[in-house]
mmCIF file of C-alpha atoms in Angstrom:
data_model
loop_
_atom_site.group_PDB
_atom_site.id
_atom_site.type_symbol
_atom_site.label_atom_id
_atom_site.label_comp_id
_atom_site.label_asym_id
_atom_site.label_seq_id
_atom_site.Cartn_x
_atom_site.Cartn_y
_atom_site.Cartn_z
ATOM 1 C CA MET A 193 19.381 6.192 -32.545
ATOM 2 C CA GLU A 194 20.863 6.168 -29.071
ATOM 3 C CA GLU A 195 21.229 9.947 -28.690
ATOM 4 C CA LEU A 196 17.563 10.513 -29.533
ATOM 5 C CA ASN A 197 16.450 7.709 -27.214
ATOM 6 C CA ARG A 198 18.489 9.281 -24.423
ATOM 7 C CA LEU A 199 16.962 12.674 -25.121
ATOM 8 C CA VAL A 200 13.405 11.331 -24.950
ATOM 9 C CA ARG A 201 14.207 9.353 -21.827
ATOM 10 C CA GLU A 202 15.992 12.132 -19.939
ATOM 11 C CA GLU A 203 14.853 15.448 -21.455
ATOM 12 C CA TRP A 204 11.192 15.010 -22.431
ATOM 13 C CA GLY A 205 9.789 16.497 -19.248
ATOM 14 C CA ARG A 206 12.156 19.465 -19.305
ATOM 15 C CA LEU A 207 11.391 20.262 -22.939
ATOM 16 C CA THR A 208 7.654 19.925 -22.318
ATOM 17 C CA ALA A 209 7.927 22.263 -19.340
ATOM 18 C CA LEU A 210 9.880 24.877 -21.295
ATOM 19 C CA LEU A 211 7.424 24.872 -24.198
ATOM 20 C CA LEU A 212 4.416 24.944 -21.898
ATOM 21 C CA ALA A 213 5.861 27.872 -19.964
ATOM 22 C CA ARG A 214 6.168 29.862 -23.199
ATOM 23 C CA PHE A 215 3.013 28.877 -25.086
ATOM 24 C CA ARG A 216 0.561 27.757 -22.342
ATOM 25 C CA ARG A 217 -1.106 25.321 -24.762
ATOM 26 C CA LEU A 218 -0.756 21.733 -23.556
ATOM 27 C CA ASP A 219 -2.349 20.278 -26.691
ATOM 28 C CA LEU A 220 0.027 22.103 -29.019
ATOM 29 C CA VAL A 221 3.104 21.449 -26.902
ATOM 30 C CA GLU A 222 2.848 17.686 -26.805
ATOM 31 C CA ASP A 223 1.934 17.339 -30.487
ATOM 32 C CA ALA A 224 4.769 19.634 -31.530
ATOM 33 C CA LEU A 225 7.319 17.854 -29.374
ATOM 34 C CA GLY A 226 6.247 14.515 -30.787
ATOM 35 C CA ASP A 227 6.568 15.871 -34.334
ATOM 36 C CA ALA A 228 10.033 17.243 -33.559
ATOM 37 C CA VAL A 229 11.232 13.892 -32.212
ATOM 38 C CA GLU A 230 9.805 12.155 -35.280
ATOM 39 C CA ALA A 231 11.671 14.610 -37.523
ATOM 40 C CA ALA A 232 14.879 13.965 -35.601
ATOM 41 C CA ALA A 233 14.417 10.216 -36.056
ATOM 42 C CA ARG A 234 14.239 10.758 -39.819
ATOM 43 C CA ARG A 235 17.114 13.209 -40.196
ATOM 44 C CA TRP A 236 19.738 12.403 -37.592
ATOM 45 C CA PRO A 237 20.647 8.905 -38.862
ATOM 46 C CA SER A 238 21.696 10.362 -42.239
ATOM 47 C CA ASN A 239 22.794 13.885 -41.235
ATOM 48 C CA GLY A 240 24.242 13.060 -37.841
ATOM 49 C CA ALA A 241 23.066 14.274 -34.450
ATOM 50 C CA PRO A 242 23.434 18.045 -33.914
ATOM 51 C CA GLU A 243 25.910 19.479 -31.450
ATOM 52 C CA ASN A 244 23.066 20.380 -29.071
ATOM 53 C CA PRO A 245 20.296 17.782 -29.571
ATOM 54 C CA SER A 246 17.983 19.269 -26.932
ATOM 55 C CA ALA A 247 18.136 22.733 -28.515
ATOM 56 C CA TRP A 248 17.489 21.233 -31.971
ATOM 57 C CA VAL A 249 14.340 19.443 -30.777
ATOM 58 C CA LEU A 250 13.210 22.471 -28.791
ATOM 59 C CA THR A 251 13.618 24.762 -31.819
ATOM 60 C CA ALA A 252 11.810 22.340 -34.132
ATOM 61 C CA ALA A 253 8.931 22.023 -31.679
ATOM 62 C CA ARG A 254 8.686 25.800 -31.253
ATOM 63 C CA ARG A 255 8.484 26.272 -35.007
ATOM 64 C CA ARG A 256 5.681 23.734 -35.251
ATOM 65 C CA ILE A 257 3.734 25.477 -32.516
ATOM 66 C CA ILE A 258 4.153 28.836 -34.234
ATOM 67 C CA ASP A 259 2.961 27.291 -37.507
ATOM 68 C CA ARG A 260 -0.088 25.901 -35.735
ATOM 69 C CA LEU A 261 -0.818 29.243 -34.094
ATOM 70 C CA ARG A 262 -0.494 30.925 -37.471
ATOM 71 C CA ALA A 263 -2.977 28.481 -38.993
ATOM 72 C CA GLU A 264 -5.412 28.976 -36.121
ATOM 73 C CA ALA A 265 -5.070 32.738 -36.335
ATOM 74 C CA MET A 266 -5.671 32.683 -40.077
ATOM 75 C CA HIS A 267 -8.742 30.589 -39.506
ATOM 76 C CA ARG A 268 -10.051 33.132 -37.030
ATOM 77 C CA ARG A 269 -8.856 36.046 -39.207
ATOM 78 C CA ARG A 270 -6.727 37.380 -36.361
ATOM 79 C CA MET A 271 -3.444 38.080 -38.097
ATOM 80 C CA PRO A 272 -2.413 41.082 -35.926
ATOM 81 C CA LEU A 273 -2.586 38.965 -32.785
ATOM 82 C CA LEU A 274 -0.650 36.221 -34.525
ATOM 83 C CA ALA A 275 2.233 38.568 -35.248
ATOM 84 C CA VAL A 276 2.466 39.490 -31.571
ATOM 85 C CA ASP A 277 2.294 35.860 -30.459
ATOM 86 C CA ALA A 278 4.923 34.752 -32.951
ATOM 87 C CA ARG A 279 7.274 37.598 -32.034
ATOM 88 C CA ARG A 280 6.967 36.821 -28.316
ATOM 89 C CA ALA A 281 7.494 33.130 -28.969
ATOM 90 C CA GLN A 282 10.742 33.834 -30.784
ATOM 91 C CA GLU A 283 12.167 36.111 -28.117
ATOM 92 C CA GLY A 284 15.038 34.857 -26.031
ATOM 93 C CA PRO A 285 17.858 32.370 -26.738
ATOM 94 C CA VAL A 286 17.118 28.969 -28.234
ATOM 95 C CA MET A 287 18.532 26.842 -25.437
ATOM 96 C CA ALA A 288 17.496 23.718 -23.561
ATOM 97 C CA ASP A 289 17.906 25.528 -20.248
ATOM 98 C CA PRO A 290 17.531 29.287 -20.753
ATOM 99 C CA GLY A 291 18.458 31.268 -17.686
ATOM 100 C CA GLY A 292 18.912 28.148 -15.551
ATOM 101 C CA LEU A 293 15.182 28.157 -14.783
ATOM 102 C CA VAL A 294 14.296 24.774 -16.273
ATOM 103 C CA GLU A 295 14.053 23.143 -12.831
ATOM 104 C CA ASP A 296 11.300 25.586 -11.849
ATOM 105 C CA GLU A 297 9.418 24.894 -15.090
ATOM 106 C CA LEU A 298 9.723 21.137 -14.662
ATOM 107 C CA LEU A 299 8.448 21.368 -11.108
ATOM 108 C CA ARG A 300 5.434 23.302 -12.375
ATOM 109 C CA LEU A 301 4.757 20.559 -14.900
ATOM 110 C CA VAL A 302 4.977 17.827 -12.260
ATOM 111 C CA LEU A 303 2.676 19.708 -9.898
ATOM 112 C CA MET A 304 0.206 20.464 -12.687
ATOM 113 C CA CYS A 305 -0.048 16.737 -13.476
ATOM 114 C CA ALA A 306 -0.639 16.008 -9.774
ATOM 115 C CA HIS A 307 -3.412 18.574 -9.303
ATOM 116 C CA PRO A 308 -6.189 17.302 -6.984
ATOM 117 C CA ALA A 309 -8.770 17.953 -9.722
ATOM 118 C CA LEU A 310 -7.377 14.925 -11.581
ATOM 119 C CA ALA A 311 -8.180 11.368 -10.548
ATOM 120 C CA PRO A 312 -5.118 9.470 -9.238
ATOM 121 C CA GLU A 313 -5.094 7.053 -12.186
ATOM 122 C CA ALA A 314 -5.269 9.929 -14.668
ATOM 123 C CA ALA A 315 -2.559 11.830 -12.791
ATOM 124 C CA SER A 316 -0.264 8.785 -12.900
ATOM 125 C CA ALA A 317 -0.747 8.257 -16.616
ATOM 126 C CA LEU A 318 -0.345 11.956 -17.397
ATOM 127 C CA SER A 319 2.841 12.190 -15.334
ATOM 128 C CA LEU A 320 4.365 9.234 -17.161
ATOM 129 C CA ARG A 321 3.402 10.785 -20.497
ATOM 130 C CA LEU A 322 4.341 14.441 -19.985
ATOM 131 C CA VAL A 323 7.156 14.281 -17.438
ATOM 132 C CA LEU A 324 8.910 11.098 -18.544
ATOM 133 C CA GLY A 325 7.857 10.854 -22.187
ATOM 134 C CA VAL A 326 6.490 7.300 -21.953
ATOM 135 C CA SER A 327 4.465 6.522 -25.076
ATOM 136 C CA THR A 328 0.696 6.133 -24.932
ATOM 137 C CA HIS A 329 1.102 2.572 -26.184
ATOM 138 C CA ASP A 330 3.442 1.671 -23.332
ATOM 139 C CA ILE A 331 1.311 3.405 -20.700
ATOM 140 C CA ALA A 332 -1.731 1.478 -21.930
ATOM 141 C CA ARG A 333 0.151 -1.786 -21.604
ATOM 142 C CA LEU A 334 1.423 -0.899 -18.158
ATOM 143 C CA PHE A 335 -2.062 -0.033 -16.902
ATOM 144 C CA LEU A 336 -3.708 -3.023 -18.585
ATOM 145 C CA VAL A 337 -6.010 -1.121 -20.936
ATOM 146 C CA SER A 338 -6.179 -0.767 -24.705
ATOM 147 C CA GLU A 339 -4.244 2.005 -26.402
ATOM 148 C CA PRO A 340 -7.448 3.822 -27.533
ATOM 149 C CA THR A 341 -8.753 3.673 -23.960
ATOM 150 C CA MET A 342 -5.539 5.145 -22.569
ATOM 151 C CA ALA A 343 -5.416 7.778 -25.314
ATOM 152 C CA ALA A 344 -8.945 8.826 -24.385
ATOM 153 C CA ARG A 345 -8.021 8.880 -20.688
ATOM 154 C CA LEU A 346 -5.033 11.114 -21.364
ATOM 155 C CA THR A 347 -7.124 13.381 -23.567
ATOM 156 C CA ARG A 348 -9.732 13.769 -20.826
ATOM 157 C CA ALA A 349 -7.009 14.586 -18.308
ATOM 158 C CA LYS A 350 -5.571 17.267 -20.591
ATOM 159 C CA ARG A 351 -9.017 18.725 -21.209
ATOM 160 C CA LYS A 352 -9.579 18.746 -17.461
ATOM 161 C CA ILE A 353 -6.425 20.819 -17.032
ATOM 162 C CA VAL A 354 -7.666 23.312 -19.607
ATOM 163 C CA GLY A 355 -11.329 23.294 -18.547
ATOM 164 C CA ALA A 356 -10.584 23.635 -14.844
ATOM 165 C CA ALA A 357 -7.947 26.287 -15.565
ATOM 166 C CA ILE A 358 -5.351 24.328 -13.610
ATOM 167 C CA PRO A 359 -2.382 26.710 -13.436
ATOM 168 C CA PHE A 360 1.077 25.908 -14.698
ATOM 169 C CA ALA A 361 2.575 27.200 -11.468
ATOM 170 C CA VAL A 362 4.073 26.222 -8.137
ATOM 171 C CA PRO A 363 1.330 26.426 -5.483
ATOM 172 C CA SER A 364 1.607 28.455 -2.316
ATOM 173 C CA ALA A 365 3.853 27.404 0.544
ATOM 174 C CA GLU A 366 0.769 26.204 2.401
ATOM 175 C CA ASP A 367 -0.431 24.008 -0.487
ATOM 176 C CA LEU A 368 2.921 22.707 -1.721
ATOM 177 C CA PRO A 369 3.374 19.881 0.851
ATOM 178 C CA SER A 370 -0.012 18.362 0.076
ATOM 179 C CA ARG A 371 0.644 18.646 -3.662
ATOM 180 C CA LEU A 372 3.983 16.858 -3.258
ATOM 181 C CA GLU A 373 2.178 14.118 -1.357
ATOM 182 C CA THR A 374 -0.126 13.836 -4.362
ATOM 183 C CA VAL A 375 2.975 13.386 -6.509
ATOM 184 C CA ALA A 376 4.130 10.639 -4.146
ATOM 185 C CA ARG A 377 0.767 8.858 -4.219
ATOM 186 C CA THR A 378 0.721 9.131 -8.000
ATOM 187 C CA ALA A 379 4.189 7.622 -8.333
ATOM 188 C CA TYR A 380 3.405 4.797 -5.912
ATOM 189 C CA LEU A 381 0.174 4.020 -7.748
ATOM 190 C CA ALA A 382 2.178 3.630 -10.951
ATOM 191 C CA PHE A 383 4.810 1.560 -9.118
ATOM 192 C CA THR A 384 2.151 -0.747 -7.691
ATOM 193 C CA ALA A 385 0.734 -1.256 -11.184
ATOM 194 C CA GLY A 386 4.107 -2.783 -12.033
ATOM 195 C CA TYR A 387 4.339 -5.179 -9.107
ATOM 196 C CA ALA A 388 0.697 -6.101 -8.608
ATOM 197 C CA PRO A 389 -0.812 -6.409 -12.100
ATOM 198 C CA GLY A 390 -4.469 -7.265 -11.754
ATOM 199 C CA SER A 391 -4.669 -9.172 -15.017
ATOM 200 C CA GLY A 392 -2.663 -10.228 -18.022
ATOM 201 C CA ALA A 393 0.153 -12.673 -18.642
ATOM 202 C CA ASP A 394 3.057 -11.007 -16.830
ATOM 203 C CA PRO A 395 3.885 -11.776 -13.190
ATOM 204 C CA LEU A 396 5.282 -8.244 -12.904
ATOM 205 C CA ARG A 397 5.947 -5.227 -15.101
ATOM 206 C CA VAL A 398 9.404 -3.954 -14.292
ATOM 207 C CA GLU A 399 9.218 -1.103 -16.816
ATOM 208 C CA VAL A 400 6.445 0.840 -15.109
ATOM 209 C CA ALA A 401 8.043 0.354 -11.693
ATOM 210 C CA GLY A 402 11.289 1.718 -13.067
ATOM 211 C CA GLU A 403 9.521 4.719 -14.597
ATOM 212 C CA ALA A 404 7.791 5.470 -11.289
ATOM 213 C CA ILE A 405 11.159 5.434 -9.522
ATOM 214 C CA ARG A 406 12.542 7.766 -12.177
ATOM 215 C CA LEU A 407 9.636 10.143 -11.580
ATOM 216 C CA VAL A 408 10.403 10.258 -7.847
ATOM 217 C CA ARG A 409 14.094 10.875 -8.540
ATOM 218 C CA VAL A 410 13.232 13.731 -10.903
ATOM 219 C CA VAL A 411 11.023 15.431 -8.312
ATOM 220 C CA ARG A 412 13.543 14.853 -5.487
ATOM 221 C CA GLU A 413 16.167 16.718 -7.526
ATOM 222 C CA LEU A 414 13.815 19.704 -7.508
ATOM 223 C CA VAL A 415 12.285 19.514 -4.016
ATOM 224 C CA ASP A 416 13.595 17.095 -1.399
ATOM 225 C CA THR A 417 11.004 16.181 1.251
ATOM 226 C CA PRO A 418 10.669 13.346 3.800
ATOM 227 C CA VAL A 419 7.736 11.773 1.953
ATOM 228 C CA LEU A 420 9.791 11.456 -1.248
ATOM 229 C CA ASP A 421 12.823 10.151 0.660
ATOM 230 C CA ALA A 422 10.691 7.482 2.318
ATOM 231 C CA LEU A 423 8.934 6.563 -0.907
ATOM 232 C CA LEU A 424 12.185 6.236 -2.837
ATOM 233 C CA ALA A 425 13.587 3.958 -0.124
ATOM 234 C CA LEU A 426 10.451 1.802 -0.219
ATOM 235 C CA MET A 427 10.474 1.564 -4.011
ATOM 236 C CA LEU A 428 14.174 0.710 -4.200
ATOM 237 C CA LEU A 429 13.835 -2.083 -1.649
ATOM 238 C CA GLN A 430 10.933 -3.665 -3.497
ATOM 239 C CA HIS A 431 12.470 -3.054 -6.933
ATOM 240 C CA SER A 432 15.823 -4.537 -5.895
ATOM 241 C CA ARG A 433 14.357 -8.067 -6.089
ATOM 242 C CA ARG A 434 12.988 -7.710 -9.631
ATOM 243 C CA ASP A 435 15.372 -10.195 -11.294
ATOM 244 C CA ALA A 436 14.592 -12.919 -8.761
ATOM 245 C CA ARG A 437 10.798 -12.624 -8.620
ATOM 246 C CA ALA A 438 10.198 -14.911 -11.621
ATOM 247 C CA ASP A 439 12.117 -17.774 -13.198
ATOM 248 C CA SER A 440 13.201 -18.093 -16.822
ATOM 249 C CA HIS A 441 9.777 -19.495 -17.733
ATOM 250 C CA GLY A 442 7.889 -16.580 -16.168
ATOM 251 C CA ARG A 443 6.778 -18.573 -13.141
ATOM 252 C CA ILE A 444 6.492 -16.740 -9.831
ATOM 253 C CA VAL A 445 9.287 -17.342 -7.331
ATOM 254 C CA LEU A 446 8.216 -16.637 -3.744
ATOM 255 C CA LEU A 447 10.465 -14.644 -1.432
ATOM 256 C CA PRO A 448 11.847 -17.614 0.563
ATOM 257 C CA ASP A 449 12.905 -19.347 -2.675
ATOM 258 C CA GLN A 450 14.493 -16.362 -4.412
ATOM 259 C CA ASP A 451 18.175 -16.337 -5.310
ATOM 260 C CA ARG A 452 19.414 -13.452 -3.180
ATOM 261 C CA SER A 453 22.577 -13.116 -5.231
ATOM 262 C CA ARG A 454 20.350 -11.781 -8.027
ATOM 263 C CA TRP A 455 19.037 -8.956 -5.870
ATOM 264 C CA HIS A 456 20.369 -5.477 -6.670
ATOM 265 C CA HIS A 457 22.270 -4.896 -3.440
ATOM 266 C CA HIS A 458 23.473 -1.403 -4.397
ATOM 267 C CA GLU A 459 19.815 -0.322 -4.432
ATOM 268 C CA ILE A 460 19.287 -1.934 -1.040
ATOM 269 C CA ARG A 461 22.259 0.003 0.344
ATOM 270 C CA GLU A 462 20.934 3.258 -1.108
ATOM 271 C CA ALA A 463 17.543 2.623 0.480
ATOM 272 C CA VAL A 464 19.013 1.807 3.891
ATOM 273 C CA THR A 465 21.059 5.008 3.742
ATOM 274 C CA LEU A 466 17.889 6.979 3.002
ATOM 275 C CA LEU A 467 16.131 5.368 5.975
ATOM 276 C CA ASP A 468 19.008 6.421 8.222
ATOM 277 C CA SER A 469 18.888 10.030 7.018
ATOM 278 C CA PRO A 470 17.878 12.797 9.467
ATOM 279 C CA SER A 471 14.835 13.661 7.346
ATOM 280 C CA LEU A 472 13.175 10.388 8.396
ATOM 281 C CA THR A 473 14.067 10.434 12.080
ATOM 282 C CA GLY A 474 12.019 13.471 13.144
ATOM 283 C CA PRO A 475 8.277 14.184 13.131
ATOM 284 C CA LEU A 476 6.675 13.020 9.876
ATOM 285 C CA SER A 477 3.411 13.512 8.067
ATOM 286 C CA ARG A 478 1.049 10.557 8.062
ATOM 287 C CA LEU A 479 1.963 9.593 4.494
ATOM 288 C CA ALA A 480 5.702 9.941 5.108
ATOM 289 C CA ALA A 481 5.388 7.834 8.266
ATOM 290 C CA THR A 482 3.418 5.203 6.345
ATOM 291 C CA TYR A 483 6.050 4.931 3.619
ATOM 292 C CA THR A 484 8.853 4.918 6.200
ATOM 293 C CA LEU A 485 7.323 2.029 8.152
ATOM 294 C CA GLN A 486 6.676 0.074 4.960
ATOM 295 C CA ALA A 487 10.266 0.674 3.898
ATOM 296 C CA ARG A 488 11.655 -0.461 7.267
ATOM 297 C CA ILE A 489 9.602 -3.653 6.979
ATOM 298 C CA ALA A 490 10.924 -4.200 3.454
ATOM 299 C CA ALA A 491 14.451 -3.562 4.713
ATOM 300 C CA GLU A 492 14.105 -6.451 7.176
ATOM 301 C CA HIS A 493 13.551 -8.769 4.219
ATOM 302 C CA ALA A 494 16.193 -7.154 2.019
ATOM 303 C CA THR A 495 19.011 -7.179 4.576
ATOM 304 C CA ALA A 496 18.433 -10.708 5.897
ATOM 305 C CA PRO A 497 21.236 -12.913 4.494
ATOM 306 C CA THR A 498 18.880 -15.907 4.262
ATOM 307 C CA SER A 499 15.153 -16.477 4.501
ATOM 308 C CA ALA A 500 15.616 -18.444 7.722
ATOM 309 C CA SER A 501 17.416 -15.526 9.376
ATOM 310 C CA THR A 502 14.583 -13.044 8.735
ATOM 311 C CA ARG A 503 13.569 -11.302 11.964
ATOM 312 C CA TRP A 504 9.855 -11.978 11.661
ATOM 313 C CA HIS A 505 9.057 -10.592 15.110
ATOM 314 C CA ARG A 506 10.456 -7.224 13.975
ATOM 315 C CA ILE A 507 8.263 -7.388 10.890
ATOM 316 C CA VAL A 508 5.154 -8.106 12.989
ATOM 317 C CA GLU A 509 6.030 -5.133 15.207
ATOM 318 C CA GLY A 510 6.404 -2.987 12.098
ATOM 319 C CA TYR A 511 2.968 -3.950 10.835
ATOM 320 C CA ASP A 512 1.456 -3.311 14.275
ATOM 321 C CA MET A 513 2.828 0.235 14.111
ATOM 322 C CA LEU A 514 1.722 0.651 10.507
ATOM 323 C CA LEU A 515 -1.836 -0.393 11.328
ATOM 324 C CA THR A 516 -2.096 2.350 13.928
ATOM 325 C CA ILE A 517 -1.624 5.047 11.281
ATOM 326 C CA ASP A 518 -2.814 3.323 8.088
ATOM 327 C CA PRO A 519 -5.149 0.400 8.930
ATOM 328 C CA SER A 520 -5.551 -1.018 5.435
ATOM 329 C CA PRO A 521 -6.761 -4.566 4.608
ATOM 330 C CA ALA A 522 -3.562 -5.211 2.641
ATOM 331 C CA ALA A 523 -1.449 -4.377 5.702
ATOM 332 C CA ARG A 524 -3.578 -6.681 7.871
ATOM 333 C CA LEU A 525 -3.074 -9.504 5.383
ATOM 334 C CA ALA A 526 0.686 -8.942 5.302
ATOM 335 C CA ARG A 527 0.750 -8.893 9.113
ATOM 336 C CA ALA A 528 -1.056 -12.250 9.230
ATOM 337 C CA VAL A 529 1.604 -13.728 6.940
ATOM 338 C CA ALA A 530 4.323 -12.378 9.234
ATOM 339 C CA VAL A 531 2.540 -13.751 12.318
ATOM 340 C CA ALA A 532 2.400 -17.178 10.667
ATOM 341 C CA GLU A 533 6.150 -17.084 10.117
ATOM 342 C CA ALA A 534 6.908 -15.797 13.616
ATOM 343 C CA GLU A 535 4.448 -17.884 15.639
ATOM 344 C CA GLY A 536 3.200 -20.664 13.361
ATOM 345 C CA PRO A 537 0.406 -21.205 10.816
ATOM 346 C CA GLU A 538 -2.293 -21.602 13.483
ATOM 347 C CA SER A 539 -1.613 -18.100 14.773
ATOM 348 C CA GLY A 540 -1.522 -16.851 11.200
ATOM 349 C CA LEU A 541 -4.977 -18.278 10.516
ATOM 350 C CA ALA A 542 -6.312 -16.583 13.633
ATOM 351 C CA ALA A 543 -4.847 -13.266 12.440
ATOM 352 C CA LEU A 544 -6.602 -13.701 9.080
ATOM 353 C CA ASP A 545 -9.982 -13.459 10.831
ATOM 354 C CA ALA A 546 -9.420 -9.691 11.097
ATOM 355 C CA VAL A 547 -8.812 -9.308 7.345
ATOM 356 C CA ASP A 548 -11.597 -8.143 5.033
ATOM 357 C CA LEU A 549 -10.110 -8.033 1.550
ATOM 358 C CA GLN A 550 -11.908 -8.602 -1.754
ATOM 359 C CA SER A 551 -8.963 -10.208 -3.506
ATOM 360 C CA HIS A 552 -7.695 -13.639 -4.463
ATOM 361 C CA ARG A 553 -4.727 -13.080 -2.144
ATOM 362 C CA LEU A 554 -6.755 -13.627 1.032
ATOM 363 C CA PRO A 555 -7.977 -17.176 0.197
ATOM 364 C CA ALA A 556 -4.536 -17.923 -1.293
ATOM 365 C CA VAL A 557 -2.816 -17.128 2.024
ATOM 366 C CA ARG A 558 -5.446 -19.052 3.954
ATOM 367 C CA ALA A 559 -4.971 -22.053 1.648
ATOM 368 C CA ASP A 560 -1.204 -22.008 2.182
ATOM 369 C CA LEU A 561 -1.561 -21.952 5.966
ATOM 370 C CA LEU A 562 -4.163 -24.722 5.919
ATOM 371 C CA ALA A 563 -1.868 -26.846 3.746
ATOM 372 C CA ARG A 564 0.989 -26.341 6.193
ATOM 373 C CA LEU A 565 -1.293 -27.619 8.954
ATOM 374 C CA GLY A 566 -2.166 -30.724 6.918
ATOM 375 C CA ARG A 567 -5.778 -29.679 6.361
ATOM 376 C CA SER A 568 -5.642 -30.539 2.681
ATOM 377 C CA GLU A 569 -9.358 -30.641 1.901
ATOM 378 C CA GLU A 570 -9.916 -27.142 3.307
ATOM 379 C CA ALA A 571 -6.791 -25.913 1.577
ATOM 380 C CA HIS A 572 -8.015 -27.295 -1.765
ATOM 381 C CA GLU A 573 -11.288 -25.410 -1.346
ATOM 382 C CA GLU A 574 -9.499 -22.139 -0.557
ATOM 383 C CA TYR A 575 -7.137 -22.531 -3.511
ATOM 384 C CA SER A 576 -10.138 -23.071 -5.787
ATOM 385 C CA HIS A 577 -11.725 -19.920 -4.390
ATOM 386 C CA ALA A 578 -8.534 -17.947 -5.003
ATOM 387 C CA ILE A 579 -8.307 -19.293 -8.561
ATOM 388 C CA SER A 580 -11.874 -18.166 -9.276
ATOM 389 C CA LEU A 581 -10.955 -14.594 -8.261
ATOM 390 C CA CYS A 582 -7.511 -14.298 -9.871
ATOM 391 C CA ARG A 583 -7.074 -12.618 -13.259
ATOM 392 C CA ASN A 584 -3.296 -12.677 -13.650
ATOM 393 C CA ASP A 585 -2.008 -15.603 -15.712
ATOM 394 C CA ALA A 586 1.243 -16.082 -13.806
ATOM 395 C CA GLU A 587 -0.495 -16.031 -10.430
ATOM 396 C CA LEU A 588 -3.176 -18.386 -11.739
ATOM 397 C CA ALA A 589 -0.519 -20.883 -12.821
ATOM 398 C CA HIS A 590 1.124 -20.650 -9.395
ATOM 399 C CA LEU A 591 -2.161 -21.183 -7.547
ATOM 400 C CA ARG A 592 -3.093 -24.177 -9.695
ATOM 401 C CA GLU A 593 0.342 -25.689 -9.128
ATOM 402 C CA GLN A 594 -0.033 -25.260 -5.364
ATOM 403 C CA ARG A 595 -3.508 -26.824 -5.451
ATOM 404 C CA ASP A 596 -2.267 -29.763 -7.515
ATOM 405 C CA ARG A 597 0.497 -30.459 -5.008
ATOM 406 C CA LEU A 598 -2.121 -31.163 -2.371
ATOM 407 C CA ALA A 599 -3.022 -34.346 -4.221
#
């Protein structure tokens, strides 16, 4: 039912944080919360949703945890300790936001998921699961692995939290900025998984990109920092084109051919406002500066009324600045594309000589520029090379179509 779906979508992280703060048992908390939601799905359609759905689910989950603790205590023959644990667990009001402290608990949960002891991929998956309540099945699909593989990955991440004694706490003032940057990297990794799927049939996965944006919004409500402002602007600008990136048959539509009336212009306006905010005009950390420059480049595309009116020289300048602080192969490739648009395909080919990227996208760009210069035989060879490296079905279809046009 809609009320339960809304609760899972909007309240999962807060409920997880509240239960974890009280019981300190990640394994019990998630299982109990899942059981409580399942119970609500059975009862609410016939009995009606309660007046306070969050409190109902929270109470049901707490009872399940207490039952599990009682069973464990009985197994260990530690009944006196059980009585103390159960009494402590039942202290305090049964509310979704007792004492107005839920924001602090949620922040602790976010920062726990982004602990440096966890690999970035594991941190991304765990954040989607615990903070946003995304199902293991959906996370597996978004990250292009089987559900058992993702379940095992999540289990290992949870065991790492327990084994490494990762605290459910806000780190010191000295460590907090770096931890928030870990949150930003985690969210952007998940976002990229949506817009650059390495394999599979989909040209893009809007759901995971949307969940990553939601994660950034959640954290920004708790702690607003320049790196999160810049990242949100970057994500919104890229996400705003989601409905125009593929046609009705799932075929890729390149930026110059996209119907700009289908772009989400309210998201573009929000992003531009963020880029104009004082938080992004002063001294920035390296990561915040990287996201800001990427967002300003994306804004050049998003605010151009037509493809022909794009200020490509400004985009080249943006990539030149970006490469001074984050000289990645992907940025060099994107700069070469911009140079080709600003100065011609010959200059773009020359810029590609500086790119060392193990991806199908490098020969694909080279093939396109060669085709524009009329060097069809070389272009055909580069398209074939790109096809041999590509694992995404939609991109493969696009590359084959481009190669066939050469004939």
